[in-house]
XYZ file of C-alpha atoms in Angstrom:
354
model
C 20.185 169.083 -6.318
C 23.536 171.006 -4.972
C 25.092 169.069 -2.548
C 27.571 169.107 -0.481
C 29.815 166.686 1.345
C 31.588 167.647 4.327
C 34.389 164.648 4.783
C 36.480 162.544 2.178
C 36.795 159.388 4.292
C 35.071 156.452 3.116
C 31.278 157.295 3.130
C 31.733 160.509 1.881
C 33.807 159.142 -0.638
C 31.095 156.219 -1.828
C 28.266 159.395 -1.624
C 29.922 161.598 -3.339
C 30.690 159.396 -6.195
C 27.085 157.573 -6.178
C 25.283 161.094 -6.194
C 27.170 162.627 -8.807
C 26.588 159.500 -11.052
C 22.883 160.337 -10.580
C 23.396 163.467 -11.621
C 23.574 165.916 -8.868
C 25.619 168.722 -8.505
C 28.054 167.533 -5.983
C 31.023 169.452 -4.270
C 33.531 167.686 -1.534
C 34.436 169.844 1.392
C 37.707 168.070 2.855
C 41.495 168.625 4.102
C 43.175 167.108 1.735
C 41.429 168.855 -1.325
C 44.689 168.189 -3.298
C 44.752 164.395 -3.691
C 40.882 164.480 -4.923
C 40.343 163.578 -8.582
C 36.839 165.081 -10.547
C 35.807 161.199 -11.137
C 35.388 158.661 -8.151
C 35.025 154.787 -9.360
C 33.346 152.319 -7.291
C 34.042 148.526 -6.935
C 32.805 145.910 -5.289
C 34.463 143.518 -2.898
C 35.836 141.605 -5.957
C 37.166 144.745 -7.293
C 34.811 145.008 -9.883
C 34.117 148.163 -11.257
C 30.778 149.031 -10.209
C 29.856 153.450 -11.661
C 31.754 156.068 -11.693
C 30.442 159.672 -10.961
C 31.893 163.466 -11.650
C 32.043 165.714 -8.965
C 32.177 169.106 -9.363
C 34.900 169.994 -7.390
C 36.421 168.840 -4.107
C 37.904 172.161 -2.079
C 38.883 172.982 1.896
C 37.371 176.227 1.715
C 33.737 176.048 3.363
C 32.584 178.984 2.200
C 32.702 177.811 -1.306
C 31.742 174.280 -0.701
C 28.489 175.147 1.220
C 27.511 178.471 -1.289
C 24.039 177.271 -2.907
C 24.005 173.764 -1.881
C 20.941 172.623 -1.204
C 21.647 170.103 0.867
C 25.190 169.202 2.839
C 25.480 165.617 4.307
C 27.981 165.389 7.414
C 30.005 162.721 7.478
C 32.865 163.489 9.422
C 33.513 161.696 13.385
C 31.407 163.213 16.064
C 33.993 164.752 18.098
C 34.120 167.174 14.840
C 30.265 167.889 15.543
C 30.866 171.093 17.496
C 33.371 172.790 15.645
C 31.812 171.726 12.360
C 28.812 173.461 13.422
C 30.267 176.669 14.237
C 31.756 177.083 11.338
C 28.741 176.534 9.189
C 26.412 179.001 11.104
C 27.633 182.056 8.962
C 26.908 180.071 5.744
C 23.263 178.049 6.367
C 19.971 179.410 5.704
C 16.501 178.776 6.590
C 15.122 175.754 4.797
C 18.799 173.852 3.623
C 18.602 170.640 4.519
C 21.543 169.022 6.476
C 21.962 165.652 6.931
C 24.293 163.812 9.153
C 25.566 160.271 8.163
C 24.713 158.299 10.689
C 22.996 160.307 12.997
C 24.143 159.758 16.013
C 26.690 161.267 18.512
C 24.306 164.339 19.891
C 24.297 165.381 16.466
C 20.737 167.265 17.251
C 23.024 169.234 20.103
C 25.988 170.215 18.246
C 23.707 171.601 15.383
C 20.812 173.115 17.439
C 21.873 176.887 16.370
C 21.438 175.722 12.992
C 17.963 174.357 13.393
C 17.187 177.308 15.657
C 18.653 179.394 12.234
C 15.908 177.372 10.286
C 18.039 174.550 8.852
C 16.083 170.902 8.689
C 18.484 168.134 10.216
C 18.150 164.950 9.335
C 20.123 161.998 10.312
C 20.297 157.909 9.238
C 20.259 155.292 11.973
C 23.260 153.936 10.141
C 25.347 154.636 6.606
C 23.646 153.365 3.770
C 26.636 150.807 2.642
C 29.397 150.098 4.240
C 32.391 151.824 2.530
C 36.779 151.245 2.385
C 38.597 153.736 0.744
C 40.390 152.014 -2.137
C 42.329 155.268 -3.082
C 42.123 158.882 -1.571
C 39.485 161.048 -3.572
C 39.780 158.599 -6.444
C 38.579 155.027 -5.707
C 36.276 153.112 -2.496
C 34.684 150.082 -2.562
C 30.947 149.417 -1.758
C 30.379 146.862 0.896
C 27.406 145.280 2.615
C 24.830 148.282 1.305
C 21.692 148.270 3.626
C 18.779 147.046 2.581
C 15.977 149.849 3.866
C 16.848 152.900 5.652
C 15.775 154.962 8.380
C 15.769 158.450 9.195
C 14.400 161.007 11.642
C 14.350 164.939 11.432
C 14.400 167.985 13.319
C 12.005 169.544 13.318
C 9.993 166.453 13.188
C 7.110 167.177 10.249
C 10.070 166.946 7.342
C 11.056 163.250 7.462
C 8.718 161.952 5.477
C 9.623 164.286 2.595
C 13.478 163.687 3.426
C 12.846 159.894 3.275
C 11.277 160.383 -0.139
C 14.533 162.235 -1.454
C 17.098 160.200 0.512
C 14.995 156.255 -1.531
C 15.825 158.570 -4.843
C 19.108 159.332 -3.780
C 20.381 155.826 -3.088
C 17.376 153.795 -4.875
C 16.880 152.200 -1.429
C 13.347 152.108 0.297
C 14.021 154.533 2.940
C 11.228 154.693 6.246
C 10.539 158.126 8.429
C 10.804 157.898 12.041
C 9.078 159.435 14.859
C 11.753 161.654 16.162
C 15.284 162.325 15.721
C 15.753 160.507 19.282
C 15.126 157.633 17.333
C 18.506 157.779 15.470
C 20.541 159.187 18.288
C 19.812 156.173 20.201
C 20.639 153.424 17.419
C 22.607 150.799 18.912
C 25.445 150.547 16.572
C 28.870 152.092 16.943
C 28.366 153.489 20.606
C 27.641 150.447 21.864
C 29.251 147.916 19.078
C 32.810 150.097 19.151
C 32.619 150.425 23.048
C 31.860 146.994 24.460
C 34.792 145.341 21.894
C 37.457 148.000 23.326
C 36.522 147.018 26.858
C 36.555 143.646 26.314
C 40.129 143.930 24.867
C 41.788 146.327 26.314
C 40.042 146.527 29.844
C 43.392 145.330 31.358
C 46.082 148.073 29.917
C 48.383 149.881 31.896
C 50.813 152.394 31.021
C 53.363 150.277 29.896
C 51.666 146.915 28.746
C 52.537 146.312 24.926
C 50.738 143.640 22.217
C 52.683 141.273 20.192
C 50.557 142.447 16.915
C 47.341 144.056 15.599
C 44.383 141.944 16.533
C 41.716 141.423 13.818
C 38.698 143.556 15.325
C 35.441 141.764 14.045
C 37.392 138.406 12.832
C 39.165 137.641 16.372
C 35.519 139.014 18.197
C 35.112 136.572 21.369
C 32.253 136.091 23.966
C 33.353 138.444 26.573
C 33.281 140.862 23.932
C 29.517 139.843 23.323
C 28.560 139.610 27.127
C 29.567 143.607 27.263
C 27.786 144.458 23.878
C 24.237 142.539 25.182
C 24.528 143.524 28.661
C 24.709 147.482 27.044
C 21.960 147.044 24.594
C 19.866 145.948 27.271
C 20.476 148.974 29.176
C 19.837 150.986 26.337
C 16.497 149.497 25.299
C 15.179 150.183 29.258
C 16.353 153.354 28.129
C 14.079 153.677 25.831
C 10.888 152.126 27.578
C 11.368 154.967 30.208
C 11.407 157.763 27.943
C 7.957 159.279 27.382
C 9.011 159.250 23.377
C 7.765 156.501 20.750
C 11.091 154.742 20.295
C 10.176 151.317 19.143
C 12.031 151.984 16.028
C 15.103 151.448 18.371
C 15.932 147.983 17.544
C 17.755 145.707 19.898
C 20.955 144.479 18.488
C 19.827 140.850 19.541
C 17.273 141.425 17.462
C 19.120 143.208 14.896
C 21.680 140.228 14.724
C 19.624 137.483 15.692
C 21.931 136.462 18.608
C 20.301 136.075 22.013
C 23.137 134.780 23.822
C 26.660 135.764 23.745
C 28.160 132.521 21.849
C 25.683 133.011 19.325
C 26.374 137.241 18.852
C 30.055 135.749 18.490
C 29.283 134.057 15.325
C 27.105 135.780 13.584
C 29.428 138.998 13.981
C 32.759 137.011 13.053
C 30.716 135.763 10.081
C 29.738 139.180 8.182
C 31.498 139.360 5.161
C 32.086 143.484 5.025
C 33.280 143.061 8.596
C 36.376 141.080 7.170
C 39.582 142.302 7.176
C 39.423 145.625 9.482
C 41.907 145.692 12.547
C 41.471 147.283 15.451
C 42.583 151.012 16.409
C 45.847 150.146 17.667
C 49.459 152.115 16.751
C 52.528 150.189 16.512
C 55.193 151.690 18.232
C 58.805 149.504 17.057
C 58.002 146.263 16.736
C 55.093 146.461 19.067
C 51.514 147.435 19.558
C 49.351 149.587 21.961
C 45.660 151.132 21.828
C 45.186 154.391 19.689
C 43.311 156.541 21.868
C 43.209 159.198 18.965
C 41.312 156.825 16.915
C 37.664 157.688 15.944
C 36.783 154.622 17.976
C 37.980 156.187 20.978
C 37.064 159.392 20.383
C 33.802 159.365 18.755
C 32.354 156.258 20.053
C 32.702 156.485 23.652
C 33.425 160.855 24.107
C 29.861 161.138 21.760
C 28.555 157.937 21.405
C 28.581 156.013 24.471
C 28.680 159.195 26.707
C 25.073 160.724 25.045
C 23.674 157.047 25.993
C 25.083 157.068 29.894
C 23.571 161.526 30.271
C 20.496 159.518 29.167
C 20.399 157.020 32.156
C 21.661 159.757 34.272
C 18.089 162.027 32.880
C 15.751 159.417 33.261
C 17.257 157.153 36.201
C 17.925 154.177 34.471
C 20.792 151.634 35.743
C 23.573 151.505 33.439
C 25.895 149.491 35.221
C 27.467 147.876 32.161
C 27.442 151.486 30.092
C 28.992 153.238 33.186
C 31.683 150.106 34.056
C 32.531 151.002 30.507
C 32.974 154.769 30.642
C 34.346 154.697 33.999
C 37.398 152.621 32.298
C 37.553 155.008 29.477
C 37.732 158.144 31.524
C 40.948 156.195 33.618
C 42.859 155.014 30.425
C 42.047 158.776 28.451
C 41.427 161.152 30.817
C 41.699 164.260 28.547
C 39.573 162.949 25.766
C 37.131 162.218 28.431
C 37.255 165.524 29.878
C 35.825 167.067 26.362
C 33.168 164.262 25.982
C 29.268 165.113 25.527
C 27.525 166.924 28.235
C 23.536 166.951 28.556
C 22.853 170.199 29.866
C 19.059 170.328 29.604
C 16.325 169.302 31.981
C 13.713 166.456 31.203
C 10.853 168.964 30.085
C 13.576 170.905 27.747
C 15.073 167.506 26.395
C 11.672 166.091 25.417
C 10.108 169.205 24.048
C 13.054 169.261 21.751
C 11.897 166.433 19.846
């Protein structure tokens, strides 16, 4: 096939340079078009050299790296979402497929006029692999690559043939879900991202400065956890309210196997991609505050966390852990808050969509 990429970060990267090796057509839409080399390498966390694939080109004009592509996988923060979409609606047509990677974030929203337009979206519960730039448009790592993966479409009757592509794609066994809901609702980063932040930083001020960096999965602690289970739970009576099959929503307790907070603690210290990553802080001199610019921030709780809480709002669910959450957010980030995700549909509208 002709795809396209939209966003050189690091799953874009690892895509681009595992597609092209299996011999699609692949082009790179990003901003820094300049620093991209024709051939990616992958490596493993030992810095093995795992494949290497040839892209066609890598370019920051959209017109040219959407023209004939069959299919264009997003990949690029969810605050992005809207803008992204408008500038694609001149250049889609009816039947290109366009996935989003993961699909969460109100992805289905931001890219209703292309659906409307007769695009297919698609989106993945979560990335296939998890993925660290090793060099910009030249070199990423492959970490922790998933074992099955899940994906639901809009409209609905095309995930089953988009699961078939996407196990050919990445030669991993890949399941269709019931809805697109399904993936909008995954309990990952909105909820992972968001209860860690609060559980660090619920007690800055204007002012207060850290004495370093703190290690983000490494240094993870029990409040941390008590946030992160007290939201999923939330989320999952979420889900048993909404008139939708969503029982391919898995709990994170289930997902990690941690039922109490001590336990969640461990097991997420433990994973081996996790290592290494810091959290989104900037250091200002010789000291450190949070980076409220940083995808975590911006993404996570502005499209992540805030599609969740117009959920509970919708179908009258108490989120008193979600809302504690974005209550803090909207004090320590006011403007970011003020451009977050807004639901404006009614509960007929919203479930007809899917």
């Amino acid at each position: 096939m002709n795809i396209t990429i939209i966003g050189g970060g690091n799953i874009g990267t690892l895509m681009a340079a595992e597609l092209a090796e299996k011999g699609h057509m692949v082009k790179v839409y990003t901003s820094r078009a300049d620093c991209w080399s024709n051939c990616i390498e992958v490596f493993d966390a030992n810095d093995s050299f795992l494949l290497e694939g040839k892209i066609q080109c890598s370019t920051s004009d959209l017109k040219q790296a959407v023209n004939e592509a069959d299919m264009i996988l997003i990949t690029v923060p969810a605050q992005t979402f809207p803008d992204i979409s408008r500038k694609l609606f001149p250049y889609v047509r009816k039947g290109q497929y366009i996935g989003v990677i993961p699909g969460s974030g109100g992805a289905e929203f931001a890219f209703k006029t292309l659906t409307e337009k007769g695009s297919i979206l698609f989106g993945l519960q979560r990335v296939h692999s998890i993925a660290r730039l090793k060099e910009c448009g030249k070199a990423v790592y492959m970490l922790g690559r998933k074992k099955r993966l899940e994906v639901g479409s809009i409209p609905r009757e095309h995930s089953v043939e988009i699961a078939k592509m996407l196990e050919e794609m990445f030669d991993i066994p890949c399941v269709a879900l019931p809805n697109y809901l399904a993936v909008t609702l995954t309990p990952s980063n909105p909820i992972l991202h968001t209860a860690r932040l609060y559980a660090m930083f619920n007690d800055y001020y204007l002012g207060k400065i850290y004495d370093r960096n703190m290690l983000f999965y490494e240094e993870w602690n029990d409040e941390s956890s008590k946030f992160l289970i007290a939201c999923d739970k939330e989320l999952q009576m979420l889900c048993n309210r909404i008139p939708l099959d969503l029982n391919s929503v898995e709990s994170l307790c289930d997902y990690y196997e941690s039922h109490t907070p001590h336990a969640m603690t461990m097991k997420i210290r433990g994973i081996e991609a996790f290592k290494g990553l810091y959290s989104p802080m900037k250091c200002i001199g010789n000291d450190w505050i949070p980076d409220f610019e940083s995808r975590y921030f911006t993404a996570d709780f502005s499209y992540g966390l805030k599609v969740i809480k117009e959920l509970c709002d919708l179908f009258g669910v108490e989120d008193e852990s979600i809302t504690k959450i974005w209550i803090w957010y909207e004090q320590v980030s006011p403007e970011n808050a003020k451009r977050a995700f807004k639901l404006k549909m009614e509960t007929k509208d919203f479930i007809e969509m899917y």
